[in-house]
């Protein structure tokens, strides 16, 4: 078995990606992760926590005292805390299991990557107790990676708790998992009625935790039943007939009827928020991989087709598909590109492996490569290496070109991402770097390295 694994992992496979994607695998990417990793992990508080978003040059974030180009941190319980640690696990995999290159000059050893990933993951164990968030699938990611890579079940009790805590947010009447708790004070989580259950399309990304729990962590099949119900309702209500999507649907927790569907982080209720569409592509492809229900594969395809058909000619999505397309002015969302790229690679894998219908049609691997190409050409921050770094901090604007010397100090891998540019958002957060955009960019690269024809 060990021999077989070794052959699989170190086989001298021909490169499964085109040359124009070489920058995805260059030292710039890993050196950026390592540069940030050296800044922590630290004590659990807002100032010294986990990378959340890299402040852009615009005056659009609450922490104005931070220099532009530097990560604003989240505390352990923030929904994004797991992404940077999981990027470190992915960088470790890239260097070991997926080894497709020589080590980069000055690169730390595999053991150093491993202990760094572990150091950034371990303090997040307090998240096993969270019950007030639906983002438990995201928060579980570094622990799932740690378990797979280290072949231990040290984090099994945590993952059992996290999946049960997510399932506990299920509303039986509405048939969905509650995403946001209703509040009266924020524009995005407002509820139309006292019994509202709010669901955001992002929640599709949390279903994998329930599916894995049912088959591996708890062996409790109720968890996957909950996820199936949620996915079916999402097809019915979030996904429009043309394959585009709503961000938020507001259900009655009493009758299960939908009160309304609307936006929170997008441009308008009837627009299509770029990252939401990307979450849908990825979430349905991933959930298909557990359930093999063709409806999920078909939905992922429909959403991917819509995404591809509405891209601007240069291939990098703006933050909302209905925003006015003004290159160098309208904010982009490189994170939507990275998430959609990784999701389309997963989608194509599922199509290739499925014995039934759904074959033919588009080449989603090629579409994913196109998204990554546009991301590299328009959003990849300036080249650094392990031996030639650059101090953190950079003023980047919507028209700052990729790979420019000014952006070497930008802390994220990708520039030009948008967290929330909704007209009512206060504060808005656009043209920054996002720890999740970086994560899915690295993950998409790893999927290409794993590709077998
Ligand atoms: C970025 O610029 C450097 C020189 O400034 C060059 O060596 C490198 O090939 C460029 N990388 C990409 C991805 O264009
Ligand atoms: C899981 O939850 C139980 C009950 O709430 C708690 O006693 C236990 O400490 C939790 N386990 C972990 C690993 O957090
Ligand atoms: C929101 O405010 C209304 C009116 O003040 C109040 O009746 C309701 O209980 C509040 N809901 C929540 C969830 O706080
Ligand atoms: C399975 O999970 C469901 C949903 O959380 C829970 O109600 C039920 O008690 C669990 N069953 C067992 C045997 O633990």
CSV table of C-alpha atoms and ligand atoms in Angstrom, one decimal:
chain,number,residue,atom,x,y,z
A,1,UNK,CA,0.0,0.0,0.0
A,2,UNK,CA,2.7,2.4,1.0
A,3,UNK,CA,4.6,1.7,-2.3
A,4,UNK,CA,1.5,2.2,-4.3
A,5,UNK,CA,0.8,5.5,-2.6
A,6,UNK,CA,4.4,6.6,-3.2
A,7,UNK,CA,4.1,5.8,-6.8
A,8,UNK,CA,0.9,7.7,-7.1
A,9,UNK,CA,2.2,10.7,-5.3
A,10,UNK,CA,5.6,11.0,-6.9
A,11,UNK,CA,4.9,9.6,-10.4
A,12,UNK,CA,6.5,11.7,-13.1
A,13,UNK,CA,3.2,12.8,-14.7
A,14,UNK,CA,3.2,15.1,-17.6
A,15,UNK,CA,2.1,18.6,-16.7
A,16,UNK,CA,-1.6,18.8,-16.5
A,17,UNK,CA,-1.8,22.6,-17.0
A,18,UNK,CA,-0.8,25.0,-19.8
A,19,UNK,CA,2.3,27.1,-19.6
A,20,UNK,CA,0.3,30.3,-19.1
A,21,UNK,CA,-0.6,29.0,-15.7
A,22,UNK,CA,3.1,28.6,-14.5
A,23,UNK,CA,2.7,31.7,-12.2
A,24,UNK,CA,0.0,29.8,-10.2
A,25,UNK,CA,2.8,27.4,-9.2
A,26,UNK,CA,5.7,29.8,-8.9
A,27,UNK,CA,7.5,30.7,-5.7
A,28,UNK,CA,5.6,34.0,-5.5
A,29,UNK,CA,2.5,32.1,-4.3
A,30,UNK,CA,4.2,30.0,-1.6
A,31,UNK,CA,6.5,32.8,-0.5
A,32,UNK,CA,3.5,35.1,0.1
A,33,UNK,CA,1.9,32.5,2.3
A,34,UNK,CA,5.1,32.0,4.2
A,35,UNK,CA,5.7,35.7,4.6
A,36,UNK,CA,2.3,36.1,6.3
A,37,UNK,CA,2.7,32.8,8.3
A,38,UNK,CA,5.8,34.3,9.9
A,39,UNK,CA,3.7,37.0,11.5
A,40,UNK,CA,1.9,34.6,13.8
A,41,UNK,CA,-0.1,32.8,14.9
A,42,UNK,CA,-0.7,34.8,17.9
A,43,UNK,CA,-3.0,35.5,20.7
A,44,UNK,CA,-6.7,35.2,20.0
A,45,UNK,CA,-7.9,38.7,19.5
A,46,UNK,CA,-8.9,41.0,16.6
A,47,UNK,CA,-5.5,42.6,16.3
A,48,UNK,CA,-3.4,39.5,16.3
A,49,UNK,CA,-5.7,36.9,15.0
A,50,UNK,CA,-6.1,35.2,11.6
A,51,UNK,CA,-5.9,36.8,8.1
A,52,UNK,CA,-9.2,38.1,6.9
A,53,UNK,CA,-8.8,40.7,4.2
A,54,UNK,CA,-5.9,42.8,3.0
A,55,UNK,CA,-6.7,46.4,3.2
A,56,UNK,CA,-6.9,48.1,-0.2
A,57,UNK,CA,-5.9,51.7,-0.7
A,58,UNK,CA,-9.4,53.0,-0.7
A,59,UNK,CA,-10.8,54.4,2.5
A,60,UNK,CA,-13.2,51.6,2.8
A,61,UNK,CA,-12.4,49.6,5.9
A,62,UNK,CA,-13.0,50.1,9.5
A,63,UNK,CA,-9.4,49.8,10.6
A,64,UNK,CA,-8.1,52.9,8.9
A,65,UNK,CA,-5.0,53.0,11.0
A,66,UNK,CA,-3.6,49.9,9.3
A,67,UNK,CA,-1.4,50.7,6.4
A,68,UNK,CA,-2.8,49.7,3.0
A,69,UNK,CA,-1.8,46.3,1.7
A,70,UNK,CA,-1.7,44.6,5.1
A,71,UNK,CA,-4.0,41.9,6.5
A,72,UNK,CA,-6.9,43.0,8.8
A,73,UNK,CA,-7.2,40.1,11.2
A,74,UNK,CA,-10.2,38.2,12.4
A,75,UNK,CA,-10.6,36.4,15.8
A,76,UNK,CA,-10.8,32.7,16.0
A,77,UNK,CA,-14.6,32.6,15.7
A,78,UNK,CA,-14.8,34.8,12.6
A,79,UNK,CA,-16.0,32.9,9.6
A,80,UNK,CA,-12.8,33.3,7.6
A,81,UNK,CA,-10.3,32.2,10.3
A,82,UNK,CA,-9.8,28.7,8.8
A,83,UNK,CA,-8.8,29.8,5.3
A,84,UNK,CA,-5.3,30.9,5.9
A,85,UNK,CA,-4.4,27.8,8.0
A,86,UNK,CA,-5.9,25.6,5.3
A,87,UNK,CA,-3.9,27.5,2.6
A,88,UNK,CA,-0.8,26.4,4.6
A,89,UNK,CA,-2.0,22.8,4.6
A,90,UNK,CA,-2.5,23.1,0.8
A,91,UNK,CA,1.0,24.5,0.4
A,92,UNK,CA,2.4,21.6,2.4
A,93,UNK,CA,0.5,19.1,0.2
A,94,UNK,CA,1.8,20.9,-2.9
A,95,UNK,CA,5.3,20.5,-1.7
A,96,UNK,CA,5.0,16.9,-0.6
A,97,UNK,CA,2.2,14.7,-2.0
A,98,UNK,CA,1.7,16.7,-5.2
A,99,UNK,CA,5.4,17.3,-5.7
A,100,UNK,CA,5.7,18.5,-9.2
A,101,UNK,CA,8.8,20.6,-8.9
A,102,UNK,CA,12.1,21.1,-7.2
A,103,UNK,CA,12.1,23.1,-4.0
A,104,UNK,CA,12.3,26.8,-4.4
A,105,UNK,CA,15.5,28.6,-3.5
A,106,UNK,CA,15.4,29.5,0.2
A,107,UNK,CA,12.2,27.6,0.8
A,108,UNK,CA,11.7,26.2,4.3
A,109,UNK,CA,11.6,22.5,4.7
A,110,UNK,CA,8.5,20.4,4.5
A,111,UNK,CA,8.7,19.9,8.2
A,112,UNK,CA,8.7,23.6,8.7
A,113,UNK,CA,5.6,24.0,6.5
A,114,UNK,CA,3.9,21.2,8.5
A,115,UNK,CA,4.6,22.7,11.9
A,116,UNK,CA,3.6,26.2,10.6
A,117,UNK,CA,0.2,24.8,9.4
A,118,UNK,CA,-0.3,23.0,12.7
A,119,UNK,CA,0.6,26.1,14.7
A,120,UNK,CA,-2.0,28.2,12.8
A,121,UNK,CA,-4.7,25.5,13.1
A,122,UNK,CA,-4.5,24.2,16.6
A,123,UNK,CA,-5.6,27.4,18.5
A,124,UNK,CA,-8.9,27.3,16.5
A,125,UNK,CA,-10.2,24.3,18.4
A,126,UNK,CA,-12.4,26.6,20.4
A,127,UNK,CA,-14.6,26.7,17.3
A,128,UNK,CA,-16.0,23.3,18.2
A,129,UNK,CA,-18.3,25.1,20.5
A,130,UNK,CA,-19.8,27.6,18.1
A,131,UNK,CA,-23.5,27.5,17.6
A,132,UNK,CA,-24.3,30.9,16.3
A,133,UNK,CA,-22.8,30.5,12.8
A,134,UNK,CA,-23.5,28.4,9.8
A,135,UNK,CA,-20.0,28.7,8.6
A,136,UNK,CA,-18.9,25.6,10.4
A,137,UNK,CA,-18.0,23.9,7.1
A,138,UNK,CA,-15.5,26.6,6.4
A,139,UNK,CA,-14.2,26.6,9.9
A,140,UNK,CA,-13.8,22.8,9.9
A,141,UNK,CA,-11.6,22.9,6.8
A,142,UNK,CA,-8.1,23.2,8.4
A,143,UNK,CA,-9.0,20.4,10.8
A,144,UNK,CA,-10.2,18.1,8.0
A,145,UNK,CA,-7.0,18.8,6.1
A,146,UNK,CA,-4.9,18.2,9.2
A,147,UNK,CA,-6.6,14.9,9.8
A,148,UNK,CA,-6.2,13.7,6.2
A,149,UNK,CA,-2.6,14.9,5.9
A,150,UNK,CA,-1.4,13.7,9.3
A,151,UNK,CA,-3.5,10.5,9.2
A,152,UNK,CA,-4.7,11.0,12.7
A,153,UNK,CA,-8.2,11.4,14.2
A,154,UNK,CA,-7.1,13.9,16.8
A,155,UNK,CA,-9.7,16.3,15.6
A,156,UNK,CA,-12.5,13.8,15.3
A,157,UNK,CA,-14.5,15.0,18.4
A,158,UNK,CA,-14.3,18.5,17.1
A,159,UNK,CA,-15.6,17.6,13.7
A,160,UNK,CA,-18.4,15.6,15.3
A,161,UNK,CA,-19.4,18.6,17.4
A,162,UNK,CA,-19.1,21.1,14.5
A,163,UNK,CA,-21.3,19.0,12.2
A,164,UNK,CA,-23.9,18.5,15.0
A,165,UNK,CA,-23.9,22.2,15.8
A,166,UNK,CA,-24.5,23.0,12.1
A,167,UNK,CA,-27.3,20.4,11.9
A,168,UNK,CA,-28.9,22.0,15.0
A,169,UNK,CA,-29.5,25.1,12.9
A,170,UNK,CA,-31.9,23.2,10.6
A,171,UNK,CA,-35.5,24.5,10.5
A,172,UNK,CA,-37.7,21.4,9.9
A,173,UNK,CA,-40.6,23.5,8.6
A,174,UNK,CA,-38.6,25.4,6.1
A,175,UNK,CA,-36.3,22.4,5.3
A,176,UNK,CA,-33.2,24.6,5.4
A,177,UNK,CA,-30.3,25.3,7.6
A,178,UNK,CA,-30.4,28.8,9.0
A,179,UNK,CA,-27.5,30.9,7.7
A,180,UNK,CA,-27.7,34.1,9.6
A,181,UNK,CA,-29.4,34.7,12.9
A,182,UNK,CA,-31.9,37.6,12.6
A,183,UNK,CA,-30.8,40.9,13.9
A,184,UNK,CA,-32.4,44.3,13.8
A,185,UNK,CA,-29.2,46.2,13.5
A,186,UNK,CA,-27.5,45.1,10.3
A,187,UNK,CA,-28.7,45.6,6.8
A,188,UNK,CA,-27.6,42.2,5.6
A,189,UNK,CA,-29.1,40.0,8.3
A,190,UNK,CA,-32.5,41.8,8.6
A,191,UNK,CA,-35.5,39.5,8.6
A,192,UNK,CA,-38.8,40.3,7.0
A,193,UNK,CA,-40.8,38.5,9.7
A,194,UNK,CA,-40.5,37.3,13.3
A,195,UNK,CA,-40.3,33.7,12.1
A,196,UNK,CA,-37.9,34.4,9.3
A,197,UNK,CA,-35.2,31.8,8.5
A,198,UNK,CA,-32.5,33.5,6.4
A,199,UNK,CA,-30.5,31.4,3.9
A,200,UNK,CA,-27.6,32.6,1.8
A,201,UNK,CA,-26.3,30.8,-1.3
A,202,UNK,CA,-22.9,30.6,0.5
A,203,UNK,CA,-24.4,27.9,2.8
A,204,UNK,CA,-24.0,25.4,0.0
A,205,UNK,CA,-20.3,25.4,0.9
A,206,UNK,CA,-21.1,24.0,4.4
A,207,UNK,CA,-22.9,20.9,3.2
A,208,UNK,CA,-19.8,18.8,2.6
A,209,UNK,CA,-19.1,18.8,6.4
A,210,UNK,CA,-22.5,17.2,7.0
A,211,UNK,CA,-22.0,14.7,4.2
A,212,UNK,CA,-18.6,13.7,5.6
A,213,UNK,CA,-19.9,13.6,9.1
A,214,UNK,CA,-22.6,11.2,8.0
A,215,UNK,CA,-20.2,8.9,6.3
A,216,UNK,CA,-17.1,9.3,8.4
A,217,UNK,CA,-17.3,11.4,11.6
A,218,UNK,CA,-20.6,10.5,13.3
A,219,UNK,CA,-22.1,7.9,11.0
A,220,UNK,CA,-25.4,9.7,11.6
A,221,UNK,CA,-27.4,9.7,8.4
A,222,UNK,CA,-29.7,12.4,9.6
A,223,UNK,CA,-26.9,14.9,8.9
A,224,UNK,CA,-26.8,14.1,5.2
A,225,UNK,CA,-30.6,14.1,5.0
A,226,UNK,CA,-30.6,17.7,6.4
A,227,UNK,CA,-28.0,18.7,3.8
A,228,UNK,CA,-30.1,17.1,1.0
A,229,UNK,CA,-33.2,19.0,2.1
A,230,UNK,CA,-31.2,22.2,2.2
A,231,UNK,CA,-29.7,21.6,-1.3
A,232,UNK,CA,-33.1,20.8,-2.8
A,233,UNK,CA,-34.6,24.0,-1.4
A,234,UNK,CA,-31.7,26.0,-2.7
A,235,UNK,CA,-32.3,24.7,-6.2
A,236,UNK,CA,-35.9,25.6,-5.9
A,237,UNK,CA,-35.6,29.1,-4.6
A,238,UNK,CA,-32.0,30.5,-4.9
A,239,UNK,CA,-31.3,29.4,-8.4
A,240,UNK,CA,-33.3,31.3,-11.0
A,241,UNK,CA,-34.7,29.5,-14.2
A,242,UNK,CA,-31.8,31.0,-16.3
A,243,UNK,CA,-29.1,29.6,-13.9
A,244,UNK,CA,-28.3,32.9,-12.2
A,245,UNK,CA,-28.8,33.2,-8.4
A,246,UNK,CA,-30.1,35.2,-5.5
A,247,UNK,CA,-27.9,35.8,-2.6
A,248,UNK,CA,-30.5,35.6,0.3
A,249,UNK,CA,-33.8,33.8,0.6
A,250,UNK,CA,-36.0,34.5,3.6
A,251,UNK,CA,-38.2,31.6,4.6
A,252,UNK,CA,-41.1,31.3,7.0
A,253,UNK,CA,-39.9,29.0,9.8
A,254,UNK,CA,-43.6,28.2,10.4
A,255,UNK,CA,-45.0,27.4,7.0
A,256,UNK,CA,-41.8,26.9,5.0
A,257,UNK,CA,-43.0,29.4,2.4
A,258,UNK,CA,-40.5,31.8,0.9
A,259,UNK,CA,-41.3,35.4,2.0
A,260,UNK,CA,-38.8,36.9,-0.5
A,261,UNK,CA,-35.4,36.5,-2.0
A,262,UNK,CA,-33.0,39.5,-2.2
A,263,UNK,CA,-29.4,40.5,-2.1
A,264,UNK,CA,-27.1,41.4,0.8
A,265,UNK,CA,-23.6,41.8,-0.6
A,266,UNK,CA,-24.6,42.2,-4.3
A,267,UNK,CA,-25.8,45.2,-6.3
A,268,UNK,CA,-29.5,44.6,-6.2
A,269,UNK,CA,-32.1,42.1,-5.3
A,270,UNK,CA,-32.5,40.8,-8.9
A,271,UNK,CA,-28.8,41.1,-9.8
A,272,UNK,CA,-26.3,38.2,-9.6
A,273,UNK,CA,-23.6,38.6,-7.1
A,274,UNK,CA,-20.4,37.2,-8.6
A,275,UNK,CA,-19.2,35.3,-5.5
A,276,UNK,CA,-22.6,33.9,-4.7
A,277,UNK,CA,-22.8,32.4,-8.2
A,278,UNK,CA,-19.3,30.9,-7.6
A,279,UNK,CA,-20.3,29.4,-4.3
A,280,UNK,CA,-23.3,27.8,-6.1
A,281,UNK,CA,-21.1,26.2,-8.8
A,282,UNK,CA,-18.7,24.8,-6.3
A,283,UNK,CA,-21.3,23.8,-3.6
A,284,UNK,CA,-23.5,21.8,-6.0
A,285,UNK,CA,-20.5,20.1,-7.6
A,286,UNK,CA,-19.1,19.2,-4.2
A,287,UNK,CA,-22.4,18.0,-2.9
A,288,UNK,CA,-22.9,15.9,-6.0
A,289,UNK,CA,-19.6,14.2,-5.2
A,290,UNK,CA,-21.2,12.8,-2.0
A,291,UNK,CA,-24.7,12.1,-3.1
A,292,UNK,CA,-24.4,11.3,-6.9
A,293,UNK,CA,-27.8,12.9,-7.4
A,294,UNK,CA,-27.8,14.1,-11.0
A,295,UNK,CA,-29.9,17.2,-10.0
A,296,UNK,CA,-26.9,18.6,-8.2
A,297,UNK,CA,-24.5,18.1,-11.1
A,298,UNK,CA,-27.0,19.6,-13.5
A,299,UNK,CA,-27.4,22.6,-11.2
A,300,UNK,CA,-23.7,23.2,-10.9
A,301,UNK,CA,-23.5,23.0,-14.7
A,302,UNK,CA,-26.3,25.5,-15.2
A,303,UNK,CA,-24.7,27.9,-12.8
A,304,UNK,CA,-21.3,27.5,-14.4
A,305,UNK,CA,-22.7,28.0,-17.9
A,306,UNK,CA,-24.4,31.2,-16.7
A,307,UNK,CA,-21.1,32.4,-15.0
A,308,UNK,CA,-19.0,31.7,-18.2
A,309,UNK,CA,-21.6,33.3,-20.5
A,310,UNK,CA,-21.6,36.5,-18.5
A,311,UNK,CA,-17.9,37.1,-18.0
A,312,UNK,CA,-16.4,40.3,-19.4
A,313,UNK,CA,-14.1,39.9,-22.4
A,314,UNK,CA,-10.9,40.0,-20.3
A,315,UNK,CA,-12.2,37.0,-18.3
A,316,UNK,CA,-12.1,38.4,-14.7
A,317,UNK,CA,-15.5,38.9,-13.1
A,318,UNK,CA,-16.6,42.2,-11.7
A,319,UNK,CA,-18.0,42.1,-8.2
A,320,UNK,CA,-21.6,41.8,-9.5
A,321,UNK,CA,-22.6,40.6,-12.9
A,322,UNK,CA,-25.1,43.4,-13.2
A,323,UNK,CA,-22.6,46.2,-12.3
A,324,UNK,CA,-21.6,48.5,-15.0
A,325,UNK,CA,-18.4,47.0,-16.6
A,326,UNK,CA,-15.8,49.7,-16.5
A,327,UNK,CA,-12.3,48.2,-16.4
A,328,UNK,CA,-10.0,49.9,-13.9
A,329,UNK,CA,-13.0,51.5,-12.3
A,330,UNK,CA,-15.7,49.0,-11.3
A,331,UNK,CA,-14.4,46.7,-8.6
A,332,UNK,CA,-13.5,43.2,-9.6
A,333,UNK,CA,-13.9,40.1,-7.5
A,334,UNK,CA,-10.9,37.9,-8.1
A,335,UNK,CA,-12.1,35.7,-5.2
A,336,UNK,CA,-15.2,34.8,-7.3
A,337,UNK,CA,-12.9,33.8,-10.2
A,338,UNK,CA,-10.8,31.6,-7.9
A,339,UNK,CA,-13.8,29.9,-6.3
A,340,UNK,CA,-15.5,29.3,-9.6
A,341,UNK,CA,-12.2,28.0,-11.1
A,342,UNK,CA,-11.8,25.5,-8.3
A,343,UNK,CA,-15.5,24.6,-8.5
A,344,UNK,CA,-15.4,24.1,-12.2
A,345,UNK,CA,-12.4,21.7,-11.9
A,346,UNK,CA,-14.4,19.7,-9.3
A,347,UNK,CA,-17.4,19.8,-11.7
A,348,UNK,CA,-15.4,18.5,-14.7
A,349,UNK,CA,-13.9,15.7,-12.5
A,350,UNK,CA,-17.4,14.7,-11.5
A,351,UNK,CA,-18.6,14.7,-15.1
A,352,UNK,CA,-15.6,12.7,-16.2
A,353,UNK,CA,-16.2,10.1,-13.5
A,354,UNK,CA,-20.0,9.9,-13.8
A,355,UNK,CA,-21.1,6.8,-15.7
A,356,UNK,CA,-24.5,8.4,-16.6
A,357,UNK,CA,-25.6,11.4,-18.7
A,358,UNK,CA,-24.3,14.9,-18.3
A,359,UNK,CA,-21.3,14.1,-20.5
A,360,UNK,CA,-20.6,16.3,-23.5
A,361,UNK,CA,-21.2,20.0,-23.5
A,362,UNK,CA,-18.7,22.4,-22.2
A,363,UNK,CA,-15.1,21.8,-21.1
A,364,UNK,CA,-15.1,23.2,-17.6
A,365,UNK,CA,-11.5,22.4,-17.0
A,366,UNK,CA,-10.7,24.8,-19.9
A,367,UNK,CA,-13.1,27.3,-18.5
A,368,UNK,CA,-11.4,27.1,-15.1
A,369,UNK,CA,-8.0,27.5,-16.7
A,370,UNK,CA,-9.3,30.7,-18.5
A,371,UNK,CA,-10.5,32.1,-15.1
A,372,UNK,CA,-7.1,31.3,-13.6
A,373,UNK,CA,-5.3,32.9,-16.5
A,374,UNK,CA,-7.4,36.1,-16.2
A,375,UNK,CA,-6.7,36.1,-12.4
A,376,UNK,CA,-3.0,35.8,-13.0
A,377,UNK,CA,-3.0,38.4,-15.7
A,378,UNK,CA,-5.1,41.0,-13.9
A,379,UNK,CA,-4.9,40.3,-10.1
A,380,UNK,CA,-1.8,38.4,-9.1
A,381,UNK,CA,0.3,40.5,-6.7
A,382,UNK,CA,3.9,41.4,-7.6
A,383,UNK,CA,6.6,38.7,-7.6
A,384,UNK,CA,8.4,37.9,-4.5
A,385,UNK,CA,10.5,34.8,-3.6
A,386,UNK,CA,11.8,33.2,-0.4
A,387,UNK,CA,15.1,34.9,-0.9
A,388,UNK,CA,13.8,38.2,-2.2
A,389,UNK,CA,10.8,39.3,-0.2
A,390,UNK,CA,9.4,42.8,0.2
A,391,UNK,CA,8.1,44.5,3.4
A,392,UNK,CA,4.4,44.2,3.9
A,393,UNK,CA,2.3,47.2,2.8
A,394,UNK,CA,1.3,48.5,-0.7
A,395,UNK,CA,-1.0,51.0,-2.1
A,396,UNK,CA,-3.0,49.3,-4.8
A,397,UNK,CA,-6.0,50.7,-6.7
A,398,UNK,CA,-8.5,49.2,-9.1
A,399,UNK,CA,-6.2,50.0,-12.0
A,400,UNK,CA,-3.0,48.6,-10.4
A,401,UNK,CA,-1.7,46.0,-12.8
A,402,UNK,CA,-0.9,42.4,-11.8
A,403,UNK,CA,2.7,41.6,-11.0
A,404,UNK,CA,3.7,45.2,-10.7
A,405,UNK,CA,6.6,46.3,-8.4
A,406,UNK,CA,4.2,48.4,-6.3
A,407,UNK,CA,2.2,45.3,-5.4
A,408,UNK,CA,5.0,43.2,-4.1
A,409,UNK,CA,4.2,44.4,-0.6
A,410,UNK,CA,0.5,43.6,-0.9
A,411,UNK,CA,0.0,40.9,1.6
A,412,UNK,CA,-2.5,38.6,-0.2
A,413,UNK,CA,-1.7,36.6,-3.2
A,414,UNK,CA,-4.5,38.1,-5.2
A,415,UNK,CA,-5.5,41.8,-5.5
A,416,UNK,CA,-8.8,43.1,-6.8
A,417,UNK,CA,-11.2,41.1,-4.7
A,418,UNK,CA,-14.4,42.5,-3.3
A,419,UNK,CA,-16.0,41.5,0.0
A,420,UNK,CA,-19.1,43.7,0.1
A,421,UNK,CA,-19.9,46.6,-2.3
A,422,UNK,CA,-23.6,46.6,-1.7
A,423,UNK,CA,-24.8,50.2,-2.0
A,424,UNK,CA,-26.0,50.2,1.6
A,425,UNK,CA,-23.0,48.4,3.0
A,426,UNK,CA,-21.3,50.4,5.8
A,427,UNK,CA,-18.4,50.2,5.4
A,428,UNK,CA,-18.0,48.9,1.9
A,429,UNK,CA,-15.1,46.7,1.3
A,430,UNK,CA,-13.9,46.5,-2.3
A,431,UNK,CA,-10.6,46.1,-4.2
A,432,UNK,CA,-8.9,44.3,-1.4
A,433,UNK,CA,-7.4,40.9,-1.0
A,434,UNK,CA,-9.4,38.1,0.7
A,435,UNK,CA,-8.0,35.1,2.6
A,436,UNK,CA,-10.6,32.9,1.0
A,437,UNK,CA,-9.8,34.1,-2.6
A,438,UNK,CA,-6.2,33.1,-1.9
A,439,UNK,CA,-7.3,29.8,-0.5
A,440,UNK,CA,-9.3,28.8,-3.5
A,441,UNK,CA,-6.6,30.0,-5.9
A,442,UNK,CA,-4.2,27.6,-4.2
A,443,UNK,CA,-6.7,24.8,-4.0
A,444,UNK,CA,-7.5,25.2,-7.8
A,445,UNK,CA,-3.7,24.9,-8.5
A,446,UNK,CA,-3.6,21.7,-6.4
A,447,UNK,CA,-6.6,20.3,-8.3
A,448,UNK,CA,-4.6,20.9,-11.5
A,449,UNK,CA,-1.6,19.1,-10.1
A,450,UNK,CA,-3.8,16.2,-9.1
A,451,UNK,CA,-5.4,16.0,-12.5
A,452,UNK,CA,-5.2,12.6,-14.3
A,453,UNK,CA,-6.5,12.2,-17.8
B,1,LIG,C1,6.6,39.3,-13.0
B,1,LIG,O1,7.6,40.2,-13.2
B,1,LIG,C2,9.0,39.7,-13.1
B,1,LIG,C3,9.9,40.8,-13.2
B,1,LIG,O2,9.5,42.0,-12.6
B,1,LIG,C4,9.2,38.6,-14.1
B,1,LIG,O3,10.4,38.0,-13.9
B,1,LIG,C5,8.1,37.5,-13.9
B,1,LIG,O4,8.2,36.6,-14.9
B,1,LIG,C6,6.7,38.2,-13.9
B,1,LIG,N1,5.7,37.2,-13.6
B,1,LIG,C7,4.6,37.1,-14.2
B,1,LIG,C8,3.6,36.1,-13.7
B,1,LIG,O5,4.3,37.7,-15.2
B,2,LIG,C1,-18.2,18.8,22.1
B,2,LIG,O1,-19.4,19.2,22.7
B,2,LIG,C2,-19.5,18.6,24.0
B,2,LIG,C3,-20.9,19.0,24.5
B,2,LIG,O2,-21.2,20.3,24.2
B,2,LIG,C4,-18.4,19.1,24.9
B,2,LIG,O3,-18.6,18.6,26.2
B,2,LIG,C5,-17.1,18.7,24.3
B,2,LIG,O4,-16.1,19.3,25.0
B,2,LIG,C6,-17.0,19.2,22.9
B,2,LIG,N1,-15.8,18.6,22.3
B,2,LIG,C7,-14.8,19.4,21.7
B,2,LIG,C8,-13.7,18.7,21.1
B,2,LIG,O5,-14.9,20.6,21.7
B,3,LIG,C1,-36.8,43.6,16.1
B,3,LIG,O1,-37.4,44.8,16.5
B,3,LIG,C2,-38.8,44.6,16.7
B,3,LIG,C3,-39.4,46.0,16.9
B,3,LIG,O2,-38.7,46.7,17.9
B,3,LIG,C4,-39.1,43.7,17.8
B,3,LIG,O3,-40.5,43.5,18.0
B,3,LIG,C5,-38.4,42.4,17.5
B,3,LIG,O4,-38.6,41.5,18.6
B,3,LIG,C6,-37.0,42.5,17.2
B,3,LIG,N1,-36.4,41.2,16.7
B,3,LIG,C7,-35.2,40.8,17.1
B,3,LIG,C8,-34.8,39.4,16.5
B,3,LIG,O5,-34.5,41.3,17.9
B,4,LIG,C1,-28.3,12.2,14.7
B,4,LIG,O1,-28.3,13.6,14.4
B,4,LIG,C2,-29.5,14.2,14.6
B,4,LIG,C3,-29.5,15.6,14.1
B,4,LIG,O2,-28.5,16.4,14.8
B,4,LIG,C4,-29.8,14.1,16.1
B,4,LIG,O3,-31.1,14.7,16.4
B,4,LIG,C5,-29.8,12.6,16.5
B,4,LIG,O4,-30.0,12.5,17.9
B,4,LIG,C6,-28.6,12.0,16.1
B,4,LIG,N1,-28.6,10.6,16.4
B,4,LIG,C7,-27.8,9.9,17.1
B,4,LIG,C8,-28.0,8.4,17.3
B,4,LIG,O5,-26.9,10.5,17.7
